Amino acid sequence: MIADQDPIPREALPPRWGLAERCEDRFTYRYRRPPIELIAERIAADRSHPGLGLCRCWELRYRYFFSDRSITEPIGHVSTQRAAIDGLLECMHRVHDTVSATDGPLKLGEVLENVSLSDLVPSGDSDTLE
């Protein structure tokens, strides 16, 4: 990915989603109603099987907000940045298509728990383990 390029182009985002933060090892997308953030962050792969040879992986999380605090919950782990981008896009589409502005954190959690990250296995030379 080019340093000045957004991880997900604007035209690929579902309505009301936008980039909130971008740095080398982390990017965050925000949705307005209900207020939620989806986060992808590259972390140490401490718990992965040694035979996989991974030293880093991408963790996907979501954060929702109350008036006085925020709560962050895990979604899952993937091995590449491309898989993290695809995973976030899938989560965005699920939230956009399923969750309404009046739904609470319980509905949001149910929707995001049903996103399958196992389909995001790298499938060729263009995907490199990071």
Backbone as JSON Lines, residues from 0, in Angstrom:
{"i":0,"aa":"M","n":[0.84,-1.18,0.0],"ca":[0.0,0.0,0.0],"c":[0.89,1.24,0.0]}
{"i":1,"aa":"I","n":[0.57,2.19,-0.84],"ca":[1.29,3.45,-0.91],"c":[1.02,4.25,0.36]}
{"i":2,"aa":"A","n":[2.04,4.91,0.9],"ca":[1.93,5.6,2.19],"c":[0.83,6.65,2.2]}
{"i":3,"aa":"D","n":[0.6,7.37,1.08],"ca":[-0.4,8.43,1.05],"c":[-1.79,7.91,0.72]}
{"i":4,"aa":"Q","n":[-1.91,6.66,0.41],"ca":[-3.19,6.09,-0.01],"c":[-3.96,5.56,1.2]}
{"i":5,"aa":"D","n":[-5.28,5.81,1.24],"ca":[-6.12,5.26,2.3],"c":[-6.16,3.74,2.15]}
{"i":6,"aa":"P","n":[-6.24,3.0,3.26],"ca":[-6.31,1.54,3.16],"c":[-7.5,1.09,2.31]}
{"i":7,"aa":"I","n":[-8.64,1.76,2.46],"ca":[-9.83,1.45,1.68],"c":[-10.23,2.72,0.93]}
{"i":8,"aa":"P","n":[-10.27,2.69,-0.39],"ca":[-10.67,3.9,-1.14],"c":[-12.08,4.35,-0.76]}
{"i":9,"aa":"R","n":[-12.32,5.64,-0.76],"ca":[-13.62,6.19,-0.37],"c":[-14.77,5.59,-1.15]}
{"i":10,"aa":"E","n":[-14.56,5.39,-2.45],"ca":[-15.65,4.86,-3.28],"c":[-16.03,3.43,-2.92]}
{"i":11,"aa":"A","n":[-15.16,2.71,-2.21],"ca":[-15.45,1.33,-1.8],"c":[-16.18,1.27,-0.46]}
{"i":12,"aa":"L","n":[-16.22,2.39,0.27],"ca":[-16.84,2.41,1.6],"c":[-18.36,2.45,1.49]}
{"i":13,"aa":"P","n":[-19.04,1.74,2.4],"ca":[-20.5,1.89,2.47],"c":[-20.84,3.32,2.93]}
{"i":14,"aa":"P","n":[-22.07,3.78,2.69],"ca":[-22.47,5.13,3.11],"c":[-22.25,5.35,4.62]}
{"i":15,"aa":"R","n":[-21.88,6.56,4.96],"ca":[-21.68,7.04,6.34],"c":[-20.47,6.44,7.06]}
{"i":16,"aa":"W","n":[-19.57,5.79,6.33],"ca":[-18.31,5.32,6.89],"c":[-17.19,6.23,6.4]}
{"i":17,"aa":"G","n":[-16.2,6.49,7.26],"ca":[-15.06,7.3,6.85],"c":[-13.82,6.95,7.65]}
{"i":18,"aa":"L","n":[-12.68,7.24,7.08],"ca":[-11.4,7.0,7.75],"c":[-11.25,7.98,8.9]}
{"i":19,"aa":"A","n":[-10.97,7.47,10.09],"ca":[-10.8,8.31,11.27],"c":[-9.34,8.43,11.68]}
{"i":20,"aa":"E","n":[-8.55,7.4,11.4],"ca":[-7.14,7.39,11.8],"c":[-6.37,6.48,10.86]}
{"i":21,"aa":"R","n":[-5.14,6.89,10.53],"ca":[-4.28,6.05,9.7],"c":[-2.83,6.25,10.11]}
{"i":22,"aa":"C","n":[-2.16,5.18,10.41],"ca":[-0.71,5.2,10.6],"c":[-0.18,3.88,10.07]}
{"i":23,"aa":"E","n":[1.09,3.64,10.19],"ca":[1.72,2.48,9.56],"c":[1.11,1.15,10.03]}
{"i":24,"aa":"D","n":[0.88,1.0,11.32],"ca":[0.43,-0.28,11.87],"c":[-1.0,-0.25,12.39]}
{"i":25,"aa":"R","n":[-1.77,0.76,12.03],"ca":[-3.13,0.86,12.57],"c":[-3.97,1.77,11.67]}
{"i":26,"aa":"F","n":[-5.21,1.38,11.45],"ca":[-6.16,2.27,10.8],"c":[-7.55,2.03,11.4]}
{"i":27,"aa":"T","n":[-8.31,3.11,11.45],"ca":[-9.61,3.11,12.09],"c":[-10.63,3.76,11.17]}
{"i":28,"aa":"Y","n":[-11.8,3.12,11.08],"ca":[-12.92,3.68,10.32],"c":[-14.09,3.93,11.28]}
{"i":29,"aa":"R","n":[-14.81,5.02,11.03],"ca":[-15.88,5.45,11.93],"c":[-17.22,5.49,11.19]}
{"i":30,"aa":"Y","n":[-18.25,5.1,11.92],"ca":[-19.64,5.15,11.45],"c":[-20.39,6.11,12.36]}
{"i":31,"aa":"R","n":[-21.3,6.87,11.81],"ca":[-21.98,7.92,12.59],"c":[-23.08,7.4,13.52]}
{"i":32,"aa":"R","n":[-24.05,6.69,12.98],"ca":[-25.2,6.25,13.76],"c":[-25.47,4.79,13.51]}
{"i":33,"aa":"P","n":[-25.35,3.91,14.48],"ca":[-24.87,4.2,15.83],"c":[-23.38,4.5,15.8]}
{"i":34,"aa":"P","n":[-22.88,5.28,16.76],"ca":[-21.46,5.62,16.76],"c":[-20.6,4.37,17.05]}
{"i":35,"aa":"I","n":[-19.77,4.04,16.07],"ca":[-18.91,2.85,16.18],"c":[-17.63,3.11,15.41]}
{"i":36,"aa":"E","n":[-16.56,2.5,15.86],"ca":[-15.3,2.5,15.12],"c":[-14.86,1.06,14.9]}
{"i":37,"aa":"L","n":[-14.33,0.8,13.72],"ca":[-13.71,-0.48,13.41],"c":[-12.21,-0.24,13.29]}
{"i":38,"aa":"I","n":[-11.43,-1.05,13.97],"ca":[-10.0,-0.83,14.1],"c":[-9.25,-2.06,13.58]}
{"i":39,"aa":"A","n":[-8.21,-1.84,12.8],"ca":[-7.28,-2.89,12.39],"c":[-5.9,-2.45,12.87]}
{"i":40,"aa":"E","n":[-5.25,-3.31,13.64],"ca":[-3.93,-2.96,14.18],"c":[-3.0,-4.16,14.07]}
{"i":41,"aa":"R","n":[-1.79,-3.89,13.58],"ca":[-0.78,-4.95,13.47],"c":[-0.15,-5.14,14.84]}
{"i":42,"aa":"I","n":[-0.15,-6.39,15.3],"ca":[0.35,-6.71,16.64],"c":[1.29,-7.92,16.55]}
{"i":43,"aa":"A","n":[1.98,-8.2,17.66],"ca":[2.82,-9.4,17.73],"c":[1.93,-10.63,17.72]}
{"i":44,"aa":"A","n":[2.33,-11.65,17.0],"ca":[1.55,-12.88,16.88],"c":[1.99,-13.88,17.94]}
{"i":45,"aa":"D","n":[1.99,-13.46,19.18],"ca":[2.48,-14.28,20.29],"c":[1.77,-15.63,20.42]}
{"i":46,"aa":"R","n":[0.49,-15.66,20.1],"ca":[-0.29,-16.87,20.33],"c":[-0.47,-17.73,19.08]}
{"i":47,"aa":"S","n":[0.15,-17.36,17.98],"ca":[-0.01,-18.18,16.78],"c":[0.89,-19.4,16.86]}
{"i":48,"aa":"H","n":[0.55,-20.41,16.09],"ca":[1.32,-21.66,16.08],"c":[2.72,-21.38,15.51]}
{"i":49,"aa":"P","n":[3.8,-21.82,16.18],"ca":[5.16,-21.54,15.71],"c":[5.43,-22.05,14.29]}
{"i":50,"aa":"G","n":[4.76,-23.12,13.89],"ca":[4.96,-23.67,12.55],"c":[4.47,-22.74,11.45]}
{"i":51,"aa":"L","n":[3.62,-21.79,11.78],"ca":[3.13,-20.86,10.78],"c":[4.17,-19.81,10.41]}
{"i":52,"aa":"G","n":[5.12,-19.59,11.29],"ca":[6.18,-18.62,11.0],"c":[5.74,-17.16,11.05]}
{"i":53,"aa":"L","n":[4.67,-16.88,11.73],"ca":[4.19,-15.5,11.83],"c":[4.81,-14.8,13.03]}
{"i":54,"aa":"C","n":[5.34,-13.63,12.81],"ca":[5.81,-12.85,13.94],"c":[4.85,-11.68,14.2]}
{"i":55,"aa":"R","n":[4.03,-11.31,13.21],"ca":[3.05,-10.23,13.34],"c":[1.74,-10.67,12.69]}
{"i":56,"aa":"C","n":[0.63,-10.16,13.2],"ca":[-0.66,-10.39,12.58],"c":[-1.5,-9.13,12.76]}
{"i":57,"aa":"W","n":[-2.68,-9.12,12.19],"ca":[-3.57,-7.97,12.29],"c":[-4.76,-8.34,13.18]}
{"i":58,"aa":"E","n":[-5.0,-7.51,14.17],"ca":[-6.13,-7.71,15.06],"c":[-7.24,-6.75,14.65]}
{"i":59,"aa":"L","n":[-8.46,-7.27,14.52],"ca":[-9.63,-6.45,14.22],"c":[-10.46,-6.29,15.49]}
{"i":60,"aa":"R","n":[-10.86,-5.05,15.76],"ca":[-11.68,-4.74,16.94],"c":[-12.76,-3.75,16.56]}
{"i":61,"aa":"Y","n":[-13.77,-3.64,17.41],"ca":[-14.74,-2.57,17.27],"c":[-14.87,-1.83,18.59]}
{"i":62,"aa":"R","n":[-15.2,-0.56,18.48],"ca":[-15.35,0.28,19.67],"c":[-16.69,1.01,19.54]}
{"i":63,"aa":"Y","n":[-17.48,0.94,20.59],"ca":[-18.73,1.69,20.61],"c":[-18.71,2.64,21.79]}
{"i":64,"aa":"F","n":[-19.57,3.63,21.72],"ca":[-19.49,4.75,22.64],"c":[-20.78,4.94,23.44]}
{"i":65,"aa":"F","n":[-20.59,5.24,24.7],"ca":[-21.66,5.7,25.57],"c":[-21.37,7.17,25.86]}
{"i":66,"aa":"S","n":[-22.25,7.81,26.56],"ca":[-22.04,9.25,26.82],"c":[-20.77,9.52,27.61]}
{"i":67,"aa":"D","n":[-20.37,8.62,28.5],"ca":[-19.22,8.89,29.35],"c":[-18.04,7.95,29.17]}
{"i":68,"aa":"R","n":[-18.14,6.99,28.23],"ca":[-17.04,6.03,28.05],"c":[-17.15,5.33,26.71]}
{"i":69,"aa":"S","n":[-16.09,4.62,26.38],"ca":[-16.1,3.77,25.18],"c":[-15.69,2.36,25.58]}
{"i":70,"aa":"I","n":[-16.18,1.4,24.82],"ca":[-15.87,-0.01,25.08],"c":[-15.34,-0.61,23.79]}
{"i":71,"aa":"T","n":[-14.22,-1.33,23.9],"ca":[-13.6,-1.97,22.75],"c":[-13.7,-3.48,22.9]}
{"i":72,"aa":"E","n":[-14.13,-4.14,21.82],"ca":[-14.3,-5.6,21.81],"c":[-13.54,-6.18,20.63]}
{"i":73,"aa":"P","n":[-12.97,-7.39,20.78],"ca":[-12.26,-8.02,19.66],"c":[-13.23,-8.61,18.63]}
{"i":74,"aa":"I","n":[-12.8,-8.62,17.38],"ca":[-13.52,-9.31,16.32],"c":[-12.75,-10.56,15.93]}
{"i":75,"aa":"G","n":[-11.42,-10.43,15.75],"ca":[-10.61,-11.58,15.4],"c":[-9.24,-11.17,14.88]}
{"i":76,"aa":"H","n":[-8.49,-12.15,14.39],"ca":[-7.13,-11.94,13.88],"c":[-7.02,-12.49,12.47]}
{"i":77,"aa":"V","n":[-6.23,-11.81,11.66],"ca":[-5.92,-12.26,10.31],"c":[-4.42,-12.08,10.09]}
{"i":78,"aa":"S","n":[-3.88,-12.73,9.05],"ca":[-2.44,-12.74,8.89],"c":[-1.88,-11.6,8.05]}
{"i":79,"aa":"T","n":[-2.69,-10.98,7.2],"ca":[-2.17,-9.95,6.3],"c":[-2.96,-8.66,6.39]}
{"i":80,"aa":"Q","n":[-2.36,-7.59,5.93],"ca":[-3.05,-6.31,5.88],"c":[-4.23,-6.39,4.9]}
{"i":81,"aa":"R","n":[-4.05,-7.07,3.78],"ca":[-5.15,-7.21,2.81],"c":[-6.35,-7.91,3.45]}
{"i":82,"aa":"A","n":[-6.1,-8.95,4.24],"ca":[-7.17,-9.66,4.93],"c":[-7.83,-8.75,5.97]}
{"i":83,"aa":"A","n":[-7.04,-7.89,6.63],"ca":[-7.6,-6.94,7.59],"c":[-8.53,-5.95,6.89]}
{"i":84,"aa":"I","n":[-8.11,-5.46,5.74],"ca":[-8.94,-4.53,4.96],"c":[-10.23,-5.22,4.53]}
{"i":85,"aa":"D","n":[-10.12,-6.44,4.0],"ca":[-11.3,-7.18,3.58],"c":[-12.23,-7.46,4.76]}
{"i":86,"aa":"G","n":[-11.65,-7.8,5.91],"ca":[-12.44,-8.04,7.11],"c":[-13.18,-6.8,7.57]}
{"i":87,"aa":"L","n":[-12.5,-5.66,7.58],"ca":[-13.17,-4.41,7.97],"c":[-14.29,-4.06,7.0]}
{"i":88,"aa":"L","n":[-14.05,-4.23,5.71],"ca":[-15.1,-3.95,4.72],"c":[-16.32,-4.84,4.95]}
{"i":89,"aa":"E","n":[-16.1,-6.11,5.22],"ca":[-17.21,-7.02,5.5],"c":[-17.98,-6.55,6.74]}
{"i":90,"aa":"C","n":[-17.27,-6.16,7.79],"ca":[-17.91,-5.65,9.0],"c":[-18.71,-4.38,8.71]}
{"i":91,"aa":"M","n":[-18.14,-3.47,7.93],"ca":[-18.83,-2.22,7.58],"c":[-20.14,-2.51,6.85]}
{"i":92,"aa":"H","n":[-20.09,-3.41,5.88],"ca":[-21.29,-3.74,5.13],"c":[-22.35,-4.38,6.03]}
{"i":93,"aa":"R","n":[-21.92,-5.25,6.93],"ca":[-22.87,-5.89,7.84],"c":[-23.52,-4.85,8.75]}
{"i":94,"aa":"V","n":[-22.73,-3.94,9.3],"ca":[-23.29,-2.9,10.17],"c":[-24.24,-2.02,9.37]}
{"i":95,"aa":"H","n":[-23.8,-1.58,8.21],"ca":[-24.63,-0.69,7.38],"c":[-25.95,-1.36,6.99]}
{"i":96,"aa":"D","n":[-25.9,-2.65,6.64],"ca":[-27.09,-3.35,6.16],"c":[-28.01,-3.83,7.27]}
{"i":97,"aa":"T","n":[-27.5,-3.97,8.5],"ca":[-28.25,-4.65,9.55],"c":[-28.59,-3.8,10.76]}
{"i":98,"aa":"V","n":[-27.7,-2.9,11.14],"ca":[-27.85,-2.17,12.4],"c":[-28.46,-0.8,12.13]}
{"i":99,"aa":"S","n":[-29.48,-0.45,12.91],"ca":[-30.09,0.87,12.77],"c":[-29.57,1.8,13.86]}
{"i":100,"aa":"A","n":[-29.83,3.08,13.71],"ca":[-29.34,4.09,14.65],"c":[-29.88,3.87,16.05]}
{"i":101,"aa":"T","n":[-31.02,3.19,16.18],"ca":[-31.6,2.98,17.51],"c":[-31.15,1.68,18.17]}
{"i":102,"aa":"D","n":[-30.46,0.81,17.41],"ca":[-29.97,-0.45,17.98],"c":[-28.83,-0.17,18.96]}
{"i":103,"aa":"G","n":[-28.74,-1.0,19.95],"ca":[-27.7,-0.83,20.97],"c":[-26.51,-1.73,20.74]}
{"i":104,"aa":"P","n":[-25.59,-1.73,21.7],"ca":[-24.35,-2.51,21.6],"c":[-24.59,-4.02,21.48]}
{"i":105,"aa":"L","n":[-25.67,-4.53,22.06],"ca":[-25.94,-5.96,21.98],"c":[-26.18,-6.39,20.53]}
{"i":106,"aa":"K","n":[-26.98,-5.65,19.8],"ca":[-27.25,-5.94,18.39],"c":[-25.96,-5.82,17.57]}
{"i":107,"aa":"L","n":[-25.19,-4.79,17.85],"ca":[-23.92,-4.58,17.15],"c":[-22.98,-5.75,17.36]}
{"i":108,"aa":"G","n":[-22.86,-6.21,18.59],"ca":[-22.01,-7.35,18.91],"c":[-22.46,-8.61,18.2]}
{"i":109,"aa":"E","n":[-23.78,-8.85,18.15],"ca":[-24.32,-10.02,17.46],"c":[-23.95,-10.0,15.98]}
{"i":110,"aa":"V","n":[-24.08,-8.85,15.36],"ca":[-23.78,-8.71,13.93],"c":[-22.31,-8.97,13.67]}
{"i":111,"aa":"L","n":[-21.42,-8.37,14.46],"ca":[-19.98,-8.5,14.21],"c":[-19.43,-9.87,14.62]}
{"i":112,"aa":"E","n":[-20.07,-10.53,15.56],"ca":[-19.63,-11.88,15.93],"c":[-19.87,-12.88,14.81]}
{"i":113,"aa":"N","n":[-20.8,-12.57,13.92],"ca":[-21.13,-13.49,12.82],"c":[-20.29,-13.26,11.57]}
{"i":114,"aa":"V","n":[-19.35,-12.35,11.6],"ca":[-18.46,-12.14,10.46],"c":[-17.4,-13.24,10.48]}
{"i":115,"aa":"S","n":[-17.28,-13.97,9.38],"ca":[-16.32,-15.05,9.31],"c":[-15.0,-14.54,8.74]}
{"i":116,"aa":"L","n":[-13.97,-14.55,9.55],"ca":[-12.65,-14.16,9.08],"c":[-11.9,-15.34,8.46]}
{"i":117,"aa":"S","n":[-12.41,-16.54,8.63],"ca":[-11.73,-17.71,8.06],"c":[-11.76,-17.69,6.53]}
{"i":118,"aa":"D","n":[-12.68,-16.93,5.94],"ca":[-12.72,-16.81,4.49],"c":[-11.64,-15.87,3.95]}
{"i":119,"aa":"L","n":[-10.92,-15.21,4.83],"ca":[-9.95,-14.2,4.41],"c":[-8.52,-14.75,4.41]}
{"i":120,"aa":"V","n":[-8.37,-16.01,4.04],"ca":[-7.06,-16.64,3.97],"c":[-6.34,-16.13,2.72]}
{"i":121,"aa":"P","n":[-5.06,-15.74,2.85],"ca":[-4.32,-15.28,1.67],"c":[-4.37,-16.31,0.55]}
{"i":122,"aa":"S","n":[-4.5,-15.81,-0.69],"ca":[-4.72,-16.75,-1.79],"c":[-3.72,-16.6,-2.94]}
{"i":123,"aa":"G","n":[-2.56,-16.06,-2.7],"ca":[-1.6,-15.96,-3.79],"c":[-0.37,-15.21,-3.42]}
{"i":124,"aa":"D","n":[0.49,-14.99,-4.41],"ca":[1.76,-14.31,-4.18],"c":[1.6,-12.85,-3.8]}
{"i":125,"aa":"S","n":[0.47,-12.24,-4.16],"ca":[0.29,-10.81,-3.87],"c":[0.05,-10.57,-2.38]}
{"i":126,"aa":"D","n":[-0.38,-11.61,-1.64],"ca":[-0.59,-11.46,-0.21],"c":[0.68,-11.89,0.52]}
{"i":127,"aa":"T","n":[1.27,-10.98,1.24],"ca":[2.47,-11.32,1.99],"c":[2.15,-11.32,3.46]}
{"i":128,"aa":"L","n":[2.76,-12.21,4.19],"ca":[2.58,-12.24,5.63],"c":[3.34,-11.07,6.23]}
{"i":129,"aa":"E","n":[2.68,-10.39,7.14],"ca":[3.29,-9.21,7.76],"c":[3.35,-9.43,9.25]}
